[in-house]
């Protein structure tokens, strides 16, 4: 039973939501004016009706006092009652025996009511009553002599009716005018949004992100335009970054792919001629195969780093409260497994941060890998982690030749490799990934010269309060020194 009734409000809601904002504002304006006019009409009619009735009652009382004065002077039975003029007031004299006298030619009034009879008998001084059974009369009864006099008027609603019709017509004009004004105001007020919509559609169709939307209007409209322009600027930066990434990736992939292709073509050509064994001795063949393996590994690393870098800040990994010391130890373990010859000396203290474990471990691993390329075989990569004020400070240094002053500003740029690093394996993306991860965690990455003469890479991350059980440990307790 409640199904159809429940669907009606939902249907009306769907209809309303499908209307344009301009139509909604017009309907709201017209409805508000209609309600206001209706309320004002009702109040005005009630006030007018009350005022007219008070006027008629005052007139009836005044006429009754004049007639009562004449009746007391001449007597109720002898008082002169002028003939009825055809309109206006109606009079009647109630005698002591209950009989009545009326002017000649006057229409008959309703019978004397019981309450009016008591006034004639002296039970009360006067009575104002209305009678709607015989055409509608307003009758005032006043005690006079040994009876009473009555003055009556026909209740006439025509002034109120005419006033109500006039007000209704005025209200209709107001509603129509209000709807027109509301539509005009809506059109004028929404004109900046219309232009904004047209500009957004143009940008969507032309893919021209360089066309900023003119800043016009004020208040909310200006903030909306500024927000869209900021969004367009972000999209321009994203497109520019994608283009640079594609160009840099194409450039970096060209060299290993060319080398790989030449080596593979050489092997295929020699194999087709049947001279593979004679043209390539075992030692040369082994060296060539090792080169192929190294090139494939370099391509795999480059592809993984490109994928990681292209994802930007988008990651399914959630942020959690973690001990950065555990992340550093895990990264060092991975670095040793990947390059068994690398030696990593750890000096870490438990420092809690809020971050993504995998991303942070990748950043630390890249720092260790980068330092491992430069450190001599007999010099370990030193990794230090400590709390410094409100920051977690991670330092990775090597005993290599260090970074030239001219290369320092570009150390964290994508694909940038110093001239001295051209002969070393790598893509030039490792430190760029470090920079992105650190920025995503609200930190800062810097480079300097270490005390051993090599490069000192430092990462500052906002520290976080440790979990409650850790927080209860004594201040002097060493929680995770390694």
Coordinates of C-alpha atoms in Angstrom, one line a residue:
X1 CA 0.0 0.0 0.0
X2 CA 2.9 2.4 0.7
X3 CA 4.7 1.6 -2.5
X4 CA 2.9 4.1 -4.9
X5 CA 2.7 6.7 -2.2
X6 CA 6.5 6.4 -1.5
X7 CA 7.4 6.5 -5.2
X8 CA 5.7 9.9 -5.7
X9 CA 8.2 11.9 -3.5
X10 CA 11.1 10.1 -5.1
X11 CA 9.7 10.9 -8.6
X12 CA 9.3 14.5 -7.6
X13 CA 12.8 14.6 -6.2
X14 CA 14.3 13.1 -9.4
X15 CA 12.3 15.7 -11.5
X16 CA 13.6 18.5 -9.4
X17 CA 17.2 17.3 -9.6
X18 CA 17.0 17.1 -13.4
X19 CA 16.0 20.8 -13.6
X20 CA 18.7 23.4 -14.4
X21 CA 19.9 25.7 -11.7
X22 CA 18.3 28.6 -13.6
X23 CA 15.0 26.9 -13.5
X24 CA 15.3 26.0 -9.9
X25 CA 16.1 29.6 -8.9
X26 CA 13.1 30.8 -11.0
X27 CA 10.7 28.3 -9.4
X28 CA 12.1 29.1 -5.9
X29 CA 11.6 32.9 -6.5
X30 CA 8.1 32.5 -7.8
X31 CA 7.1 30.1 -5.0
X32 CA 8.5 32.4 -2.3
X33 CA 6.6 35.4 -3.8
X34 CA 3.4 33.3 -4.1
X35 CA 3.6 32.2 -0.5
X36 CA 4.3 35.7 0.7
X37 CA 1.4 37.1 -1.4
X38 CA -1.0 34.4 -0.1
X39 CA -0.1 35.0 3.5
X40 CA -0.4 38.8 3.0
X41 CA -3.7 38.4 1.3
X42 CA -5.1 36.3 4.2
X43 CA -3.9 38.7 6.8
X44 CA -5.2 41.7 4.9
X45 CA -8.7 40.1 4.4
X46 CA -8.9 39.2 8.1
X47 CA -7.9 42.7 9.1
X48 CA -10.3 44.3 6.6
X49 CA -13.2 42.1 7.7
X50 CA -12.5 42.8 11.3
X51 CA -12.3 46.5 10.7
X52 CA -15.6 46.6 8.7
X53 CA -17.4 44.6 11.4
X54 CA -16.2 46.9 14.1
X55 CA -17.4 49.9 12.0
X56 CA -20.8 48.3 11.5
X57 CA -21.1 47.4 15.2
X58 CA -20.2 50.9 16.2
X59 CA -22.8 52.4 13.8
X60 CA -25.5 50.0 15.1
X61 CA -24.8 51.0 18.7
X62 CA -24.9 54.7 17.8
X63 CA -28.3 54.3 15.9
X64 CA -29.7 52.1 18.8
X65 CA -28.9 54.8 21.4
X66 CA -30.7 57.5 19.3
X67 CA -33.7 55.2 18.9
X68 CA -33.7 54.2 22.5
X69 CA -33.6 57.9 23.6
X70 CA -36.7 58.7 21.3
X71 CA -38.5 55.6 22.6
X72 CA -37.9 56.5 26.3
X73 CA -39.1 60.0 25.6
X74 CA -42.3 59.1 23.6
X75 CA -42.8 55.5 24.8
X76 CA -42.2 52.3 22.9
X77 CA -45.7 52.0 21.7
X78 CA -45.9 55.7 20.4
X79 CA -42.4 56.3 19.1
X80 CA -42.4 57.3 15.5
X81 CA -40.7 54.8 13.2
X82 CA -40.0 56.4 9.8
X83 CA -40.9 54.3 6.7
X84 CA -38.2 52.1 5.4
X85 CA -36.2 54.0 2.7
X86 CA -35.5 50.9 0.7
X87 CA -31.9 50.3 2.0
X88 CA -29.7 50.8 5.0
X89 CA -30.4 49.9 8.6
X90 CA -33.4 47.9 9.8
X91 CA -35.1 48.8 13.1
X92 CA -37.5 47.0 15.4
X93 CA -39.1 47.9 18.8
X94 CA -39.8 45.1 21.3
X95 CA -42.7 45.9 23.6
X96 CA -43.0 44.6 27.2
X97 CA -45.5 41.9 26.1
X98 CA -43.1 40.5 23.6
X99 CA -44.8 42.0 20.5
X100 CA -42.8 44.0 18.0
X101 CA -43.2 47.2 15.9
X102 CA -41.3 47.8 12.6
X103 CA -41.4 50.6 10.1
X104 CA -43.7 50.4 7.1
X105 CA -42.3 48.7 4.1
X106 CA -39.3 47.2 5.9
X107 CA -38.3 43.6 5.2
X108 CA -39.1 41.2 8.0
X109 CA -36.3 40.6 10.4
X110 CA -35.6 37.2 11.9
X111 CA -37.8 36.3 15.0
X112 CA -36.7 37.8 18.3
X113 CA -34.1 35.5 19.8
X114 CA -34.3 34.2 23.3
X115 CA -31.3 36.3 24.3
X116 CA -32.8 39.4 22.8
X117 CA -36.0 38.7 24.7
X118 CA -34.1 38.6 28.0
X119 CA -32.7 42.0 27.2
X120 CA -36.2 43.4 26.6
X121 CA -37.2 41.9 30.0
X122 CA -34.3 43.6 31.7
X123 CA -32.0 40.6 32.2
X124 CA -29.1 42.5 30.5
X125 CA -28.4 45.9 29.0
X126 CA -27.6 45.1 25.4
X127 CA -26.7 42.3 23.0
X128 CA -24.8 42.1 19.7
X129 CA -25.7 39.0 17.7
X130 CA -25.5 37.7 14.2
X131 CA -28.0 35.6 12.3
X132 CA -27.0 33.8 9.2
X133 CA -30.2 31.8 8.8
X134 CA -32.2 34.5 7.0
X135 CA -29.9 36.2 4.6
X136 CA -27.3 37.1 7.3
X137 CA -28.0 39.9 9.8
X138 CA -26.0 41.7 12.4
X139 CA -28.5 42.7 15.1
X140 CA -27.9 45.0 18.1
X141 CA -30.5 44.9 21.0
X142 CA -30.5 47.8 23.5
X143 CA -32.7 47.9 26.6
X144 CA -35.1 50.9 26.4
X145 CA -38.0 51.7 28.8
X146 CA -40.0 48.6 29.6
X147 CA -38.8 46.9 26.4
X148 CA -36.0 47.1 23.9
X149 CA -35.0 48.5 20.5
X150 CA -33.2 46.7 17.8
X151 CA -31.1 48.0 14.9
X152 CA -29.9 45.6 12.3
X153 CA -27.9 45.5 9.1
X154 CA -27.5 42.9 6.4
X155 CA -24.1 41.3 6.5
X156 CA -22.4 42.4 3.3
X157 CA -19.2 40.5 2.3
X158 CA -18.9 42.1 -1.1
X159 CA -16.3 44.7 -0.1
X160 CA -14.1 42.0 1.4
X161 CA -14.7 39.8 -1.7
X162 CA -13.8 42.6 -4.1
X163 CA -10.8 43.4 -2.0
X164 CA -9.7 39.8 -2.0
X165 CA -10.1 39.5 -5.8
X166 CA -8.1 42.7 -6.3
X167 CA -5.4 41.4 -4.1
X168 CA -5.4 38.1 -5.8
X169 CA -4.9 39.7 -9.2
X170 CA -2.1 41.8 -7.8
X171 CA -0.6 38.7 -6.3
X172 CA -0.7 36.9 -9.6
X173 CA 1.0 39.8 -11.3
X174 CA 3.6 39.8 -8.5
X175 CA 4.2 36.0 -8.9
X176 CA 4.6 36.4 -12.7
X177 CA 6.8 39.4 -12.2
X178 CA 8.8 37.7 -9.5
X179 CA 9.3 34.7 -11.8
X180 CA 10.6 37.0 -14.6
X181 CA 12.8 38.9 -12.2
X182 CA 14.1 35.6 -10.7
X183 CA 14.9 34.3 -14.1
X184 CA 16.6 37.5 -15.1
X185 CA 18.6 37.5 -11.8
X186 CA 19.5 33.9 -12.3
X187 CA 20.6 34.5 -15.9
X188 CA 22.7 37.5 -14.8
X189 CA 24.1 35.8 -11.7
X190 CA 24.9 32.5 -13.6
X191 CA 26.4 34.2 -16.6
X192 CA 30.0 33.8 -15.2
X193 CA 29.2 30.1 -14.6
X194 CA 27.9 29.8 -18.2
X195 CA 31.1 31.3 -19.5
X196 CA 33.1 29.1 -17.2
X197 CA 31.3 26.0 -18.5
X198 CA 31.9 27.1 -22.1
X199 CA 35.6 27.6 -21.3
X200 CA 35.8 24.2 -19.6
X201 CA 34.1 22.5 -22.6
X202 CA 36.4 24.2 -25.0
X203 CA 39.4 23.0 -23.0
X204 CA 38.0 19.5 -22.9
X205 CA 37.4 19.5 -26.7
X206 CA 40.7 21.2 -27.8
X207 CA 42.9 19.6 -25.1
X208 CA 44.5 23.1 -24.8
X209 CA 45.6 23.2 -21.2
X210 CA 47.4 26.5 -21.7
X211 CA 44.2 28.5 -22.0
X212 CA 43.5 29.9 -18.6
X213 CA 39.9 30.9 -17.8
X214 CA 39.5 34.7 -17.4
X215 CA 39.2 35.7 -13.8
X216 CA 35.9 37.6 -13.4
X217 CA 33.1 38.0 -10.9
X218 CA 33.7 37.9 -7.2
X219 CA 33.3 35.8 -4.1
X220 CA 32.5 32.2 -4.8
X221 CA 32.7 32.6 -8.6
X222 CA 36.2 34.0 -8.4
X223 CA 37.3 31.2 -6.1
X224 CA 35.8 28.6 -8.4
X225 CA 37.6 30.1 -11.4
X226 CA 40.8 30.2 -9.5
X227 CA 40.4 26.6 -8.5
X228 CA 39.8 25.5 -12.1
X229 CA 42.9 27.5 -13.2
X230 CA 44.9 25.9 -10.5
X231 CA 43.6 22.5 -11.7
X232 CA 44.6 23.4 -15.3
X233 CA 48.1 24.4 -14.1
X234 CA 48.4 21.1 -12.3
X235 CA 47.4 19.2 -15.5
X236 CA 49.9 21.2 -17.5
X237 CA 52.6 20.3 -15.1
X238 CA 51.5 16.7 -15.2
X239 CA 51.5 16.6 -19.0
X240 CA 54.9 18.3 -19.1
X241 CA 56.3 15.8 -16.6
X242 CA 54.9 12.9 -18.7
X243 CA 56.4 14.3 -21.8
X244 CA 59.8 14.8 -20.2
X245 CA 59.6 11.4 -18.7
X246 CA 58.8 9.9 -22.1
X247 CA 61.6 11.8 -23.8
X248 CA 64.1 11.0 -21.1
X249 CA 63.1 7.3 -21.1
X250 CA 63.4 7.1 -24.9
X251 CA 66.9 8.6 -24.7
X252 CA 68.0 6.4 -21.9
X253 CA 66.6 3.2 -23.4
X254 CA 68.2 3.9 -26.8
X255 CA 71.8 3.1 -25.7
X256 CA 71.2 -0.3 -24.0
X257 CA 68.7 -1.4 -26.6
X258 CA 71.1 -0.5 -29.4
X259 CA 73.9 -2.4 -27.8
X260 CA 71.7 -5.3 -27.0
X261 CA 70.4 -5.4 -30.6
X262 CA 73.9 -5.3 -32.1
X263 CA 75.1 -8.1 -29.9
X264 CA 72.0 -10.3 -30.7
X265 CA 72.3 -9.6 -34.4
X266 CA 76.0 -10.6 -34.3
X267 CA 75.1 -13.9 -32.6
X268 CA 72.3 -14.5 -35.1
X269 CA 74.4 -13.7 -38.1
X270 CA 77.3 -15.9 -37.0
X271 CA 74.9 -18.7 -36.2
X272 CA 73.3 -18.6 -39.6
X273 CA 76.7 -18.8 -41.3
X274 CA 77.7 -21.7 -39.1
X275 CA 80.8 -19.9 -37.9
X276 CA 79.7 -19.1 -34.4
X277 CA 82.2 -21.4 -32.7
X278 CA 85.1 -20.5 -35.0
X279 CA 84.5 -16.7 -35.1
X280 CA 83.9 -16.4 -31.3
X281 CA 86.2 -18.3 -29.1
X282 CA 84.9 -19.5 -25.8
X283 CA 86.3 -16.6 -23.9
X284 CA 84.8 -14.0 -26.3
X285 CA 81.5 -15.9 -26.3
X286 CA 81.4 -15.9 -22.5
X287 CA 82.2 -12.2 -22.4
X288 CA 79.5 -11.5 -25.0
X289 CA 76.9 -13.5 -23.1
X290 CA 77.8 -11.7 -19.9
X291 CA 77.4 -8.4 -21.7
X292 CA 74.0 -9.5 -22.9
X293 CA 73.0 -10.5 -19.4
X294 CA 74.2 -7.2 -18.0
X295 CA 72.3 -5.2 -20.7
X296 CA 69.1 -7.2 -20.0
X297 CA 69.5 -6.6 -16.2
X298 CA 70.1 -2.9 -16.9
X299 CA 67.0 -2.7 -19.0
X300 CA 65.0 -4.5 -16.4
X301 CA 66.2 -2.1 -13.7
X302 CA 65.5 0.9 -15.9
X303 CA 62.0 -0.4 -16.7
X304 CA 61.2 -1.0 -13.0
X305 CA 62.5 2.5 -12.1
X306 CA 60.6 4.1 -14.9
X307 CA 57.4 2.4 -13.8
X308 CA 58.0 3.4 -10.2
X309 CA 58.7 7.0 -11.2
X310 CA 55.8 7.3 -13.6
X311 CA 53.4 6.3 -10.9
X312 CA 54.3 9.5 -9.0
X313 CA 52.5 9.8 -5.7
X314 CA 49.8 7.3 -6.7
X315 CA 50.3 4.2 -4.6
X316 CA 48.0 1.6 -3.2
X317 CA 50.2 1.3 -0.1
X318 CA 48.7 2.8 3.0
X319 CA 50.4 5.0 5.5
X320 CA 51.2 3.5 8.8
X321 CA 53.3 4.2 12.0
X322 CA 56.6 2.4 11.7
X323 CA 60.1 2.2 13.1
X324 CA 62.4 3.6 10.5
X325 CA 65.2 1.5 11.9
X326 CA 63.5 -1.6 10.7
X327 CA 63.1 -0.2 7.3
X328 CA 66.8 0.8 7.1
X329 CA 67.9 -2.7 8.3
X330 CA 65.7 -4.4 5.7
X331 CA 67.0 -2.2 2.9
X332 CA 70.6 -2.9 3.9
X333 CA 69.9 -6.7 3.9
X334 CA 68.4 -6.4 0.4
X335 CA 71.4 -4.4 -0.8
X336 CA 73.8 -7.1 0.5
X337 CA 71.8 -9.8 -1.3
X338 CA 71.8 -7.9 -4.6
X339 CA 75.5 -7.0 -4.5
X340 CA 77.4 -9.4 -2.2
X341 CA 80.6 -7.4 -2.5
X342 CA 79.0 -4.3 -0.9
X343 CA 79.8 -3.7 2.8
X344 CA 77.2 -1.7 4.8
X345 CA 78.0 -0.4 8.3
X346 CA 74.8 0.3 10.3
X347 CA 74.5 2.7 13.2
X348 CA 70.8 3.2 13.7
X349 CA 68.5 4.1 16.5
X350 CA 64.8 3.5 16.8
X351 CA 62.9 6.5 15.3
X352 CA 59.2 6.3 14.6
X353 CA 57.7 7.9 11.5
X354 CA 54.4 7.9 9.7
X355 CA 54.9 6.6 6.1
X356 CA 54.7 3.9 3.5
X357 CA 57.1 1.0 4.4
X358 CA 57.8 -0.2 0.8
X359 CA 58.4 3.3 -0.6
X360 CA 60.7 4.2 2.2
X361 CA 62.6 0.9 1.9
X362 CA 63.0 1.5 -1.9
X363 CA 64.4 5.0 -1.1
X364 CA 66.9 3.7 1.4
X365 CA 67.9 0.9 -0.9
X366 CA 68.6 3.4 -3.7
X367 CA 70.7 5.5 -1.4
X368 CA 72.8 2.5 -0.4
X369 CA 73.1 1.3 -4.0
X370 CA 74.2 4.7 -5.1
X371 CA 76.9 4.9 -2.3
X372 CA 78.0 1.3 -3.1
X373 CA 78.9 2.3 -6.7
X374 CA 81.4 4.8 -5.4
X375 CA 82.9 3.2 -2.2
X376 CA 86.2 1.4 -2.6
X377 CA 86.2 -2.3 -2.0
X378 CA 87.9 -1.9 1.4
X379 CA 85.6 1.0 2.6
X380 CA 82.1 0.2 3.8
X381 CA 79.0 2.3 3.1
X382 CA 78.1 4.0 6.4
X383 CA 74.4 4.3 7.2
X384 CA 73.4 6.3 10.3
X385 CA 69.9 6.9 11.7
X386 CA 69.1 9.1 14.7
X387 CA 66.5 11.4 16.1
X388 CA 67.3 15.1 15.9
X389 CA 64.7 17.4 17.4
X390 CA 61.3 16.7 15.7
X391 CA 63.0 14.9 12.7
X392 CA 64.3 11.5 11.8
X393 CA 67.7 12.0 10.2
X394 CA 69.1 9.3 7.9
X395 CA 72.7 9.7 6.6
X396 CA 74.4 7.6 3.9
X397 CA 78.0 8.3 3.1
X398 CA 80.8 6.7 1.1
X399 CA 84.5 7.0 0.7
X400 CA 84.4 7.7 -3.0
X401 CA 85.6 10.8 -4.9
X402 CA 82.6 12.8 -3.8
X403 CA 80.3 15.0 -6.0
X404 CA 81.6 18.0 -7.9
X405 CA 80.1 21.3 -6.9
X406 CA 78.7 21.8 -10.4
X407 CA 76.8 18.5 -10.1
X408 CA 75.3 19.1 -6.7
X409 CA 72.2 21.1 -7.9
X410 CA 71.2 18.3 -10.3
X411 CA 71.9 15.2 -8.2
X412 CA 68.2 14.5 -7.7
X413 CA 67.2 15.2 -11.3
X414 CA 65.8 12.4 -13.3
X415 CA 68.2 10.6 -15.6
X416 CA 71.0 13.0 -14.6
X417 CA 74.4 11.4 -14.4
X418 CA 77.6 13.2 -13.8
X419 CA 80.4 12.7 -16.3
X420 CA 82.4 10.7 -13.9
X421 CA 79.4 8.2 -13.5
X422 CA 78.9 7.5 -17.2
X423 CA 81.0 4.4 -17.1
X424 CA 79.1 3.0 -14.1
X425 CA 75.9 1.0 -14.3
X426 CA 72.7 2.8 -13.5
X427 CA 69.9 4.8 -15.0
X428 CA 70.1 8.1 -13.2
X429 CA 66.7 7.5 -11.7
X430 CA 67.7 6.2 -8.2
X431 CA 68.2 9.5 -6.5
X432 CA 65.2 11.0 -8.3
X433 CA 63.0 8.3 -6.8
X434 CA 64.5 9.1 -3.4
X435 CA 63.6 12.7 -3.8
X436 CA 60.0 11.8 -4.8
X437 CA 59.5 9.5 -1.8
X438 CA 61.0 12.0 0.6
X439 CA 58.8 14.8 -0.8
X440 CA 55.7 12.6 -0.5
X441 CA 56.5 12.1 3.2
X442 CA 57.0 15.8 3.9
X443 CA 60.7 15.5 4.3
X444 CA 63.9 16.9 2.7
X445 CA 66.8 15.3 0.9
X446 CA 70.2 17.1 0.7
X447 CA 73.7 16.3 -0.4
X448 CA 77.1 17.3 1.0
X449 CA 80.7 16.0 1.3
X450 CA 81.3 13.4 4.0
X451 CA 84.2 13.4 6.5
X452 CA 85.8 10.6 4.5
X453 CA 85.9 12.7 1.3
X454 CA 83.0 11.0 -0.5
X455 CA 79.3 12.0 -0.8
X456 CA 77.0 12.4 2.2
X457 CA 73.3 12.0 1.3
X458 CA 71.0 13.2 4.1
X459 CA 67.3 12.6 4.5
X460 CA 65.2 14.5 7.1
X461 CA 61.7 13.1 7.8
X462 CA 59.1 14.3 10.3
X463 CA 59.3 12.1 13.4
X464 CA 56.2 10.6 15.0
X465 CA 55.3 9.7 18.5
X466 CA 56.0 6.0 19.2
X467 CA 53.1 3.6 20.0
X468 CA 51.9 3.7 23.6
X469 CA 53.9 0.7 24.9
X470 CA 57.1 2.1 23.5
X471 CA 56.3 5.6 24.9
X472 CA 56.2 4.1 28.5
X473 CA 59.9 3.1 28.3
X474 CA 62.3 5.1 30.3
X475 CA 64.0 8.1 28.6
X476 CA 67.5 6.6 28.9
X477 CA 66.6 3.2 27.5
X478 CA 68.2 2.4 24.2
X479 CA 65.3 0.8 22.2
X480 CA 66.9 -0.2 19.0
X481 CA 70.6 0.5 18.8
X482 CA 72.2 -1.6 16.1

